[in-house]
Amino acid sequence: MVQDKTFYITTPIYYVNDVPHIGHAYTTIACDTMARYKRMQGYSVRFLTGTDEHGQKIQAAAEAKGITPQALVDKIHMNFKDLWRVLNISNDDFIRTTEERHIKTVQAMFAKLIAQGDIYKGTYSGYYCVPDETYVPENAMGPNKTCPDCGRPLTIMEEESYFFRGSKYVPELIAFYEEHLKAVMPRVRYNEIMSFLKGGVRDQSVSRTSLKWGIPVPGDEKHVIYVWFDALINYTAAIGYLDDPEMFNKWWPHVRHMVGKDIIRFHCVIWPLMLLALGLPLPVEVIAHGWWTVDGDKMSKTKGNVVDPVKMVNRYGLDPFRYFLLREVPFGNDGDFSELALVGRINSDLANDLGNLLNRTLQMIQSYRGGVVPSCVEPASVLSGLFPEILSRVDEAMNNYSYDEALKIIWEFISRANKFIDETMPWKLAKDESQAERLSFVLLNLYEALRLSALLIAPFMPDTAKRIWTQLGQSGDPLAVQYDAFRWGDGAGANIQKAEVLFPRIDIEQWKKDREMENTAKIPEPPHEAEIGIEDFGKVEMRVAQITKCEEIPKSKKLYKLEVDLGYEKRTVCSGIKAFFTTEELVGKRIILVTNLKPVKLCGVESNGMILCASVKKDGKSEQLTLLMPEKDIPLGSRVS
Ligand code: MSP
């Protein structure tokens, strides 16, 4: 049977109200790598990503900002588009659920399902998670009626609703999965979906009357279509379901969805049931990856530990970041993101293994053969013998979406090449004229190992592959080389370029100091104080004053006793700033004083006011501190407002 070389891969479409983080970056980089890999294998590839722009949260966020939801999504969907540019994502299309092509497709499918009786009207009542926009079945609720996914309290909702008769197609879906064991990957997710399906699936409520920001139900505009029913359809809308049958039929039978494990029920139950009802083929594969935590914690805005991919790329470079995400965690498992682990990988795998192999090889070709790759009579070696096996193992791993495994195999090859240098000791051969042929054999083999390694890593690290390629004196783009041409022995005669360091080693001690500095300088995120009105603020009287005297208080490690001049009177104030200033530094400074605080006694001294400072605190203790001072001269006693 001739294998059909068509491959359509999709990311989930991202909620625009979230700030893009490493979780989103991960799904998209994994798809990008697969798309690039398949293109090199000669497949026709289509790679789709996009944004999910309807729903309660957007409506609420727009209301809070006083703008229309459309204006809001027009602006914030760009966060994702911009990130994909930074991450060198090679998507062919980007779909937004507010685009006309999408809205029309959703309405047409909804109308078709109503017409054939697979969508009907009823009343829905159930426990609903407002932030997640999903009803939660009673048997799946968390303790005290909370959402099992996010832990927040559920509310009872009752509304007239359209229902999708998905239950009707469940036996057909089970039969499909029984025949297609790789339709849900990895196996643990397949089992999860099968047992869920066998437990029975109720008809799904697919419209809301409580929400405005969504796609109206055709012919019944007080309902909008439920966000998930709307969102899933993007995969078909983007390839011309409605108006381009040729395009649709080319790609749809070859579709693969990559998703996080949290959204597999939507993709492996609801979506296939919808497709069966619509008479469309089911996805070839739905691949579910695990979740990233950060230093052992769940990422969340409130914890302030959300990792920004752009920051990581700026700090470590794009390809090391891509490499780390795909190499660190067995695909499908959860993973923990730690910058220290990323630095470890850069130093060992990238700088040491790959970087050194390139550097040593190029330097030897330069010194011993004037920068021209030699030929030799019998080029077969342990490396050339190993390569075909490496190639087929990488292919097998990639067919299972085992990115980490594929990278491990490629690095086995790189390590073998490094060992080959140690075994053959070219620097010794170079000193002995009679070993010239053997030296050529060694250099050619190392060159070939590098040339083929560059091709193998190209889908994962496209820029690095290109940099190696150029240094090796090869022309064009390694990504344009087709898999069929991954053959040993094309290198002889190439003129290499000057060796340049691919990945500078990171000095761990310096890195630790930098991170410490950064952490102490980190301003804690919320909780902020509750909002106050201007009338509350007006109750605080603050004035410009000058410090005229400063004395230590013998009983106190922290406090100074200060005399301050307000122009119209002098006061004594105690201030806990001893750790940051000498007495001489303070005398003469013009500061801002809160003048209407009730007097307090501190270490036996009555304090009549408070000096304003800004500080960075850690564990409740100030680590950095500065006085707030007027920017220009202004009479003492002037009021601050
Ligand atoms: N809009 C829906 C998807 C609709 S698809 C028809 C959605 N969006 S999302 O922005 O919340 O999530 C998109 C993807 O990011 C999901 O695959 C999700 O698993 C992934 N991730 C979000 N946080 C993640 C981690 N912390 N770690 C790994 N991936 C995570 O769901």
PDB file of C-alpha atoms in Angstrom, residues 300-306 522-529 617:
ATOM      1  CA  SER A 300      -0.896  30.690  38.191  1.00  0.00           C
ATOM      2  CA  LYS A 301      -1.190  34.424  37.922  1.00  0.00           C
ATOM      3  CA  THR A 302      -1.970  34.738  41.632  1.00  0.00           C
ATOM      4  CA  LYS A 303       1.165  32.841  42.603  1.00  0.00           C
ATOM      5  CA  GLY A 304       3.116  35.050  40.234  1.00  0.00           C
ATOM      6  CA  ASN A 305       5.088  32.045  38.912  1.00  0.00           C
ATOM      7  CA  VAL A 306       3.915  32.083  35.304  1.00  0.00           C
ATOM      8  CA  LYS A 522      11.362  41.166  42.618  1.00  0.00           C
ATOM      9  CA  ILE A 523       8.417  43.296  43.692  1.00  0.00           C
ATOM     10  CA  PRO A 524       5.833  40.954  45.143  1.00  0.00           C
ATOM     11  CA  GLU A 525       2.710  40.583  43.053  1.00  0.00           C
ATOM     12  CA  PRO A 526      -0.703  41.093  44.663  1.00  0.00           C
ATOM     13  CA  PRO A 527      -2.315  40.901  47.199  1.00  0.00           C
ATOM     14  CA  HIS A 528      -2.714  44.659  46.897  1.00  0.00           C
ATOM     15  CA  GLU A 529      -4.625  46.783  49.378  1.00  0.00           C
ATOM     16  CA  LYS A 617      10.629  43.346  51.174  1.00  0.00           C
TER      17      LYS A 617
END
